[in-house]
C-alpha cells in the first residue's frame, strides 16, 4: 500500500488537538450543568408517552443515537426528521409525548413547524443549543445550553466539538433517567437479547441444569455416591441433609484425596467438603463464571434458601458465549 501521509507528525498533532478540544468541551459542559438539566430530566421522567428527538443535519444524526440510547435504557424514544415532520410526521407526536429539539445555532428553519406544533398543543419542548437567545431556546420550556467553544474543524465550519457535547449531554440525560427509573441489568436484557451484550446478561437460571441433579444424602454409601456422580457426569455431587439443604459437595479431587481401602465403606458425609460455594438462579451467568474461574472449579450448585435447585457447569457458560 502506498504511503500517502506526507507529514505523520503533523497528522498526530491534529488528531490530538481535535481530541483535546472536544474533551475540553465536555469538561466545560459538565461544570456548567445547572437547574435546567434537572428541569429537563423532570419533564422526560414524567412523560407518559414517548420522547421525540429531532434535529437537522449532523444534529439529526446525534438525535438518532440519543433516541436509541434512551429507548434501550428504559425511556421509550424515537427520532423524527424535522423535514418529514412538516409533511405529515407531526401526526406521530401526541400530547402525552415530550420533544427534545437539537440545533447548534438554535435557528434551524426546518424545526419551525415542529416548534409551532408543540406550542399549539402544549407538548413539552426541551431545546439543546449553543445559542441562549435563539428562537429555539426562547420557545422551549427549558433550554440546555452548550458552552460556546470553537469547533475542532480548522475552519470552524464542520460540527465537531458541538456534536460531541450534544452526544455527551444526551448520554447524561439517558443515564440519569435510567437511574431515576431504577433500570436494572435484568431490564436491560429484555431490550438487548442478541449478540455478545445479550450473552453477558444471561442469568444462571437461563442456562443451569434443573433436572437429574447429582445429589445424595449425607448417609449415602460411597459406593452409591460414586455411581450417581459418574452417571450425572458433572464431576461432582452435592450432599444434602434430612431437610434437603445442601451441606457439602464431593468432587473428583475429594475422591482422590480419600482414595484408600476404606473409601467405599465410608458415607458421603465423611468424604464431602462442607459449606460448598453456590450461586443464585437470578445471578448473572457471567458472575457465576467469575466465581468458577476465581476458585479453579468447574461447577457450581444453584440454591434457594439452601435448597439445591440447579447446577451450572463452566462448559454451559462457554457454550452460551460467556467469556
CSV table of C-alpha atoms in Angstrom, one decimal:
chain,number,residue,atom,x,y,z
A,1,UNK,CA,0.0,0.0,0.0
A,2,UNK,CA,1.3,3.4,-1.0
A,3,UNK,CA,2.1,5.7,2.0
A,4,UNK,CA,0.2,8.9,1.2
A,5,UNK,CA,0.5,10.6,4.6
A,6,UNK,CA,3.1,13.3,3.9
A,7,UNK,CA,3.6,14.6,7.5
A,8,UNK,CA,2.8,11.9,10.0
A,9,UNK,CA,3.9,14.0,13.0
A,10,UNK,CA,1.6,16.9,12.0
A,11,UNK,CA,-1.3,14.4,11.5
A,12,UNK,CA,-0.9,13.1,15.0
A,13,UNK,CA,-0.8,16.7,16.4
A,14,UNK,CA,-4.0,17.4,14.5
A,15,UNK,CA,-5.7,14.4,16.0
A,16,UNK,CA,-4.6,15.3,19.5
A,17,UNK,CA,-5.8,18.9,19.0
A,18,UNK,CA,-9.2,17.7,18.0
A,19,UNK,CA,-9.5,15.3,20.9
A,20,UNK,CA,-8.3,17.9,23.4
A,21,UNK,CA,-10.8,20.5,22.1
A,22,UNK,CA,-13.7,18.0,22.3
A,23,UNK,CA,-12.6,16.8,25.8
A,24,UNK,CA,-12.4,20.5,26.9
A,25,UNK,CA,-16.0,20.9,25.6
A,26,UNK,CA,-17.3,18.0,27.7
A,27,UNK,CA,-15.4,19.2,30.8
A,28,UNK,CA,-16.8,22.7,30.5
A,29,UNK,CA,-20.3,21.3,29.8
A,30,UNK,CA,-20.1,19.3,33.0
A,31,UNK,CA,-19.1,22.3,35.0
A,32,UNK,CA,-21.9,24.5,33.6
A,33,UNK,CA,-24.8,22.0,34.2
A,34,UNK,CA,-27.4,23.7,36.3
A,35,UNK,CA,-31.1,23.6,37.3
A,36,UNK,CA,-32.2,23.5,33.6
A,37,UNK,CA,-30.8,20.0,33.4
A,38,UNK,CA,-33.0,18.9,36.4
A,39,UNK,CA,-36.0,20.6,34.8
A,40,UNK,CA,-35.4,18.7,31.5
A,41,UNK,CA,-34.9,15.5,33.4
A,42,UNK,CA,-38.1,16.0,35.3
A,43,UNK,CA,-40.0,16.6,32.0
A,44,UNK,CA,-38.6,13.4,30.5
A,45,UNK,CA,-39.1,11.3,33.6
A,46,UNK,CA,-42.8,12.4,33.8
A,47,UNK,CA,-43.6,11.6,30.1
A,48,UNK,CA,-46.4,9.0,29.8
A,49,UNK,CA,-45.8,8.7,26.1
A,50,UNK,CA,-42.5,8.9,24.2
A,51,UNK,CA,-39.6,11.2,23.9
A,52,UNK,CA,-39.4,12.6,20.4
A,53,UNK,CA,-36.0,13.8,19.4
A,54,UNK,CA,-35.4,15.9,16.3
A,55,UNK,CA,-32.5,17.7,14.6
A,56,UNK,CA,-31.3,18.6,11.1
A,57,UNK,CA,-28.0,17.6,9.5
A,58,UNK,CA,-25.4,16.5,12.0
A,59,UNK,CA,-27.7,17.2,14.9
A,60,UNK,CA,-30.1,14.7,13.3
A,61,UNK,CA,-27.5,12.0,13.4
A,62,UNK,CA,-26.8,12.7,17.1
A,63,UNK,CA,-30.6,12.8,17.7
A,64,UNK,CA,-30.8,9.2,16.4
A,65,UNK,CA,-28.1,8.0,18.7
A,66,UNK,CA,-29.7,9.7,21.7
A,67,UNK,CA,-33.1,8.2,20.9
A,68,UNK,CA,-31.6,4.8,20.6
A,69,UNK,CA,-29.8,5.1,23.9
A,70,UNK,CA,-33.0,6.3,25.7
A,71,UNK,CA,-35.0,3.5,24.2
A,72,UNK,CA,-32.6,0.8,25.3
A,73,UNK,CA,-32.3,2.1,28.8
A,74,UNK,CA,-36.0,2.3,29.8
A,75,UNK,CA,-37.2,5.6,28.2
A,76,UNK,CA,-39.3,4.9,25.1
A,77,UNK,CA,-38.0,7.3,22.4
A,78,UNK,CA,-37.7,7.7,18.6
A,79,UNK,CA,-36.3,10.2,16.2
A,80,UNK,CA,-38.5,12.3,13.9
A,81,UNK,CA,-36.8,14.1,10.9
A,82,UNK,CA,-37.9,17.8,11.0
A,83,UNK,CA,-38.4,17.9,7.2
A,84,UNK,CA,-40.7,14.8,7.3
A,85,UNK,CA,-42.4,16.3,10.4
A,86,UNK,CA,-43.6,19.2,8.2
A,87,UNK,CA,-45.1,16.7,5.7
A,88,UNK,CA,-47.2,14.6,7.9
A,89,UNK,CA,-44.9,13.0,10.6
A,90,UNK,CA,-46.2,15.6,13.1
A,91,UNK,CA,-49.0,13.2,13.4
A,92,UNK,CA,-46.6,10.8,15.2
A,93,UNK,CA,-46.3,13.2,18.1
A,94,UNK,CA,-49.1,13.1,20.8
A,95,UNK,CA,-49.9,15.3,23.8
A,96,UNK,CA,-48.5,12.6,26.0
A,97,UNK,CA,-45.1,13.0,24.5
A,98,UNK,CA,-42.2,15.4,25.0
A,99,UNK,CA,-39.9,16.8,22.3
A,100,UNK,CA,-36.1,17.3,22.5
A,101,UNK,CA,-35.2,19.6,19.6
A,102,UNK,CA,-31.5,19.9,18.7
A,103,UNK,CA,-29.8,22.8,16.8
A,104,UNK,CA,-26.4,24.2,17.4
A,105,UNK,CA,-27.5,27.6,16.1
A,106,UNK,CA,-30.9,27.4,17.6
A,107,UNK,CA,-32.4,29.0,14.4
A,108,UNK,CA,-32.7,25.9,12.1
A,109,UNK,CA,-35.6,26.8,9.8
A,110,UNK,CA,-36.6,23.1,9.3
A,111,UNK,CA,-37.5,22.9,13.0
A,112,UNK,CA,-40.0,25.8,12.9
A,113,UNK,CA,-43.1,23.7,12.2
A,114,UNK,CA,-42.2,21.2,14.9
A,115,UNK,CA,-41.7,24.0,17.4
A,116,UNK,CA,-45.0,25.6,16.5
A,117,UNK,CA,-46.8,22.2,16.8
A,118,UNK,CA,-45.5,21.7,20.3
A,119,UNK,CA,-46.6,25.2,21.4
A,120,UNK,CA,-50.0,24.8,19.8
A,121,UNK,CA,-50.8,21.6,21.6
A,122,UNK,CA,-49.0,22.1,24.9
A,123,UNK,CA,-46.4,19.4,24.3
A,124,UNK,CA,-43.3,19.9,26.5
A,125,UNK,CA,-40.3,21.2,24.5
A,126,UNK,CA,-36.7,20.9,25.5
A,127,UNK,CA,-34.1,22.7,23.5
A,128,UNK,CA,-30.4,21.7,23.1
A,129,UNK,CA,-28.5,24.5,21.5
A,130,UNK,CA,-25.4,26.7,21.8
A,131,UNK,CA,-27.3,29.9,21.5
A,132,UNK,CA,-29.2,31.1,24.6
A,133,UNK,CA,-31.0,33.9,22.7
A,134,UNK,CA,-32.0,31.8,19.7
A,135,UNK,CA,-35.6,31.2,18.5
A,136,UNK,CA,-35.4,27.6,19.7
A,137,UNK,CA,-34.2,28.4,23.2
A,138,UNK,CA,-36.7,31.1,23.7
A,139,UNK,CA,-39.6,29.0,22.5
A,140,UNK,CA,-38.7,26.0,24.7
A,141,UNK,CA,-40.0,25.1,28.1
A,142,UNK,CA,-36.4,24.6,29.2
A,143,UNK,CA,-33.2,25.1,27.2
A,144,UNK,CA,-30.0,23.1,27.7
A,145,UNK,CA,-27.3,25.5,26.5
A,146,UNK,CA,-24.0,24.1,25.3
A,147,UNK,CA,-20.8,26.0,26.1
A,148,UNK,CA,-19.6,28.4,23.4
A,149,UNK,CA,-16.4,26.8,22.1
A,150,UNK,CA,-14.8,26.7,18.7
A,151,UNK,CA,-15.3,23.7,16.5
A,152,UNK,CA,-12.4,21.4,16.2
A,153,UNK,CA,-12.6,21.9,12.4
A,154,UNK,CA,-9.8,24.4,11.5
A,155,UNK,CA,-12.3,26.5,9.5
A,156,UNK,CA,-14.8,26.5,12.3
A,157,UNK,CA,-17.4,25.0,10.0
A,158,UNK,CA,-17.8,21.3,10.4
A,159,UNK,CA,-19.8,20.4,13.5
A,160,UNK,CA,-17.3,18.6,15.8
A,161,UNK,CA,-16.9,20.0,19.3
A,162,UNK,CA,-20.6,20.9,19.3
A,163,UNK,CA,-21.9,17.5,18.2
A,164,UNK,CA,-19.6,15.8,20.7
A,165,UNK,CA,-21.0,17.9,23.5
A,166,UNK,CA,-24.6,17.2,22.3
A,167,UNK,CA,-23.9,13.5,22.3
A,168,UNK,CA,-22.4,13.5,25.8
A,169,UNK,CA,-25.3,15.6,27.1
A,170,UNK,CA,-27.8,13.1,25.6
A,171,UNK,CA,-25.9,10.3,27.3
A,172,UNK,CA,-26.1,12.2,30.6
A,173,UNK,CA,-29.9,12.6,30.3
A,174,UNK,CA,-30.3,8.9,29.4
A,175,UNK,CA,-28.2,7.6,32.3
A,176,UNK,CA,-29.8,10.0,34.8
A,177,UNK,CA,-33.2,8.8,33.6
A,178,UNK,CA,-32.1,5.2,33.8
A,179,UNK,CA,-31.1,5.7,37.5
A,180,UNK,CA,-34.4,7.5,38.2
A,181,UNK,CA,-36.3,4.6,36.8
A,182,UNK,CA,-34.1,2.1,38.7
A,183,UNK,CA,-33.4,0.4,35.4
A,184,UNK,CA,-31.5,-2.9,36.2
A,185,UNK,CA,-29.5,-5.4,34.2
A,186,UNK,CA,-32.4,-7.7,34.0
A,187,UNK,CA,-34.4,-4.9,32.4
A,188,UNK,CA,-31.5,-4.2,30.1
A,189,UNK,CA,-31.5,-7.8,29.0
A,190,UNK,CA,-35.1,-7.5,27.7
A,191,UNK,CA,-34.0,-4.9,25.2
A,192,UNK,CA,-30.7,-6.5,24.3
A,193,UNK,CA,-31.4,-10.2,23.8
A,194,UNK,CA,-28.9,-10.6,20.9
A,195,UNK,CA,-25.2,-10.6,20.4
A,196,UNK,CA,-22.4,-10.5,23.0
A,197,UNK,CA,-24.2,-8.0,25.2
A,198,UNK,CA,-27.2,-10.3,25.4
A,199,UNK,CA,-25.0,-13.2,26.3
A,200,UNK,CA,-23.3,-11.3,29.2
A,201,UNK,CA,-26.8,-10.5,30.6
A,202,UNK,CA,-27.9,-14.2,30.7
A,203,UNK,CA,-28.9,-15.3,34.2
A,204,UNK,CA,-27.8,-18.5,35.8
A,205,UNK,CA,-31.4,-19.8,35.6
A,206,UNK,CA,-31.3,-19.4,31.8
A,207,UNK,CA,-28.5,-22.0,31.3
A,208,UNK,CA,-28.4,-24.1,34.5
A,209,UNK,CA,-29.4,-27.7,34.7
A,210,UNK,CA,-32.5,-28.1,36.8
A,211,UNK,CA,-33.3,-31.8,36.5
A,212,UNK,CA,-31.4,-35.0,37.4
A,213,UNK,CA,-29.1,-33.1,39.7
A,214,UNK,CA,-26.1,-35.0,41.1
A,215,UNK,CA,-27.3,-35.3,44.7
A,216,UNK,CA,-27.1,-37.8,47.6
A,217,UNK,CA,-27.8,-37.7,51.3
A,218,UNK,CA,-25.1,-37.5,54.0
A,219,UNK,CA,-25.7,-41.1,54.9
A,220,UNK,CA,-25.4,-42.4,51.3
A,221,UNK,CA,-22.7,-45.0,51.0
A,222,UNK,CA,-19.7,-44.0,48.9
A,223,UNK,CA,-20.4,-46.9,46.5
A,224,UNK,CA,-23.8,-45.5,45.6
A,225,UNK,CA,-22.4,-41.9,45.7
A,226,UNK,CA,-19.8,-42.7,43.1
A,227,UNK,CA,-22.4,-44.4,40.9
A,228,UNK,CA,-24.6,-41.3,41.0
A,229,UNK,CA,-21.7,-39.0,40.5
A,230,UNK,CA,-20.5,-41.0,37.4
A,231,UNK,CA,-24.0,-41.2,35.9
A,232,UNK,CA,-24.6,-37.5,36.1
A,233,UNK,CA,-21.2,-36.6,34.7
A,234,UNK,CA,-20.7,-33.2,36.3
A,235,UNK,CA,-17.5,-34.2,38.1
A,236,UNK,CA,-19.1,-33.6,41.5
A,237,UNK,CA,-22.1,-34.5,43.7
A,238,UNK,CA,-24.0,-32.4,46.2
A,239,UNK,CA,-24.7,-33.8,49.7
A,240,UNK,CA,-27.9,-32.9,51.4
A,241,UNK,CA,-29.2,-33.2,55.0
A,242,UNK,CA,-32.6,-34.5,56.1
A,243,UNK,CA,-34.2,-31.2,55.2
A,244,UNK,CA,-32.9,-31.4,51.7
A,245,UNK,CA,-30.5,-28.5,52.2
A,246,UNK,CA,-27.1,-28.6,50.5
A,247,UNK,CA,-24.5,-29.1,53.2
A,248,UNK,CA,-21.5,-30.4,51.2
A,249,UNK,CA,-20.0,-31.4,47.9
A,250,UNK,CA,-17.8,-34.2,46.7
A,251,UNK,CA,-15.6,-33.6,43.7
A,252,UNK,CA,-13.2,-35.7,41.8
A,253,UNK,CA,-10.5,-34.1,43.9
A,254,UNK,CA,-12.2,-35.3,47.1
A,255,UNK,CA,-12.2,-38.8,45.8
A,256,UNK,CA,-8.5,-38.8,45.0
A,257,UNK,CA,-7.7,-37.4,48.5
A,258,UNK,CA,-9.7,-40.3,50.1
A,259,UNK,CA,-8.5,-43.0,47.7
A,260,UNK,CA,-7.7,-45.9,50.1
A,261,UNK,CA,-9.0,-49.2,51.1
A,262,UNK,CA,-11.7,-47.7,53.4
A,263,UNK,CA,-13.2,-45.3,50.8
A,264,UNK,CA,-16.1,-47.5,49.7
A,265,UNK,CA,-17.0,-48.2,53.4
A,266,UNK,CA,-17.5,-44.6,54.2
A,267,UNK,CA,-20.6,-42.4,53.9
A,268,UNK,CA,-20.8,-39.2,51.8
A,269,UNK,CA,-20.6,-37.1,54.9
A,270,UNK,CA,-17.2,-38.4,55.7
A,271,UNK,CA,-15.7,-37.5,52.3
A,272,UNK,CA,-17.5,-34.3,51.4
A,273,UNK,CA,-16.2,-30.7,51.6
A,274,UNK,CA,-18.6,-28.8,53.9
A,275,UNK,CA,-20.3,-25.5,53.1
A,276,UNK,CA,-19.7,-25.5,49.3
A,277,UNK,CA,-19.7,-22.3,47.3
A,278,UNK,CA,-23.0,-21.8,45.5
A,279,UNK,CA,-24.8,-19.2,43.3
A,280,UNK,CA,-28.3,-17.9,42.9
A,281,UNK,CA,-30.8,-18.5,40.0
A,282,UNK,CA,-31.1,-14.8,39.3
A,283,UNK,CA,-27.4,-14.1,39.4
A,284,UNK,CA,-25.8,-13.2,36.1
A,285,UNK,CA,-24.2,-16.2,34.5
A,286,UNK,CA,-21.1,-14.1,34.0
A,287,UNK,CA,-20.9,-13.7,37.7
A,288,UNK,CA,-21.1,-17.5,38.2
A,289,UNK,CA,-18.3,-18.0,35.6
A,290,UNK,CA,-16.2,-15.5,37.5
A,291,UNK,CA,-16.7,-17.5,40.7
A,292,UNK,CA,-15.6,-20.7,39.0
A,293,UNK,CA,-12.5,-19.1,37.5
A,294,UNK,CA,-11.6,-17.5,40.8
A,295,UNK,CA,-11.8,-20.8,42.7
A,296,UNK,CA,-10.5,-23.0,39.8
A,297,UNK,CA,-13.6,-25.2,39.9
A,298,UNK,CA,-15.8,-26.3,37.0
A,299,UNK,CA,-19.3,-26.5,38.6
A,300,UNK,CA,-21.5,-24.5,41.0
A,301,UNK,CA,-24.7,-25.6,42.6
A,302,UNK,CA,-27.6,-23.2,42.4
A,303,UNK,CA,-29.5,-22.8,45.6
A,304,UNK,CA,-32.6,-21.0,47.0
A,305,UNK,CA,-32.9,-21.0,50.8
A,306,UNK,CA,-30.0,-23.5,50.9
A,307,UNK,CA,-32.1,-25.9,48.8
A,308,UNK,CA,-30.4,-27.1,45.5
A,309,UNK,CA,-32.5,-26.1,42.5
A,310,UNK,CA,-29.9,-26.5,39.8
A,311,UNK,CA,-26.2,-26.8,38.8
A,312,UNK,CA,-24.2,-24.8,36.3
A,313,UNK,CA,-21.0,-26.1,34.6
A,314,UNK,CA,-18.3,-23.9,33.2
A,315,UNK,CA,-19.0,-25.5,29.8
A,316,UNK,CA,-22.6,-24.2,29.9
A,317,UNK,CA,-21.2,-20.7,30.2
A,318,UNK,CA,-18.8,-21.2,27.3
A,319,UNK,CA,-21.5,-22.7,25.1
A,320,UNK,CA,-23.6,-19.6,25.8
A,321,UNK,CA,-20.8,-17.4,24.6
A,322,UNK,CA,-20.0,-16.0,28.1
A,323,UNK,CA,-16.3,-15.4,28.5
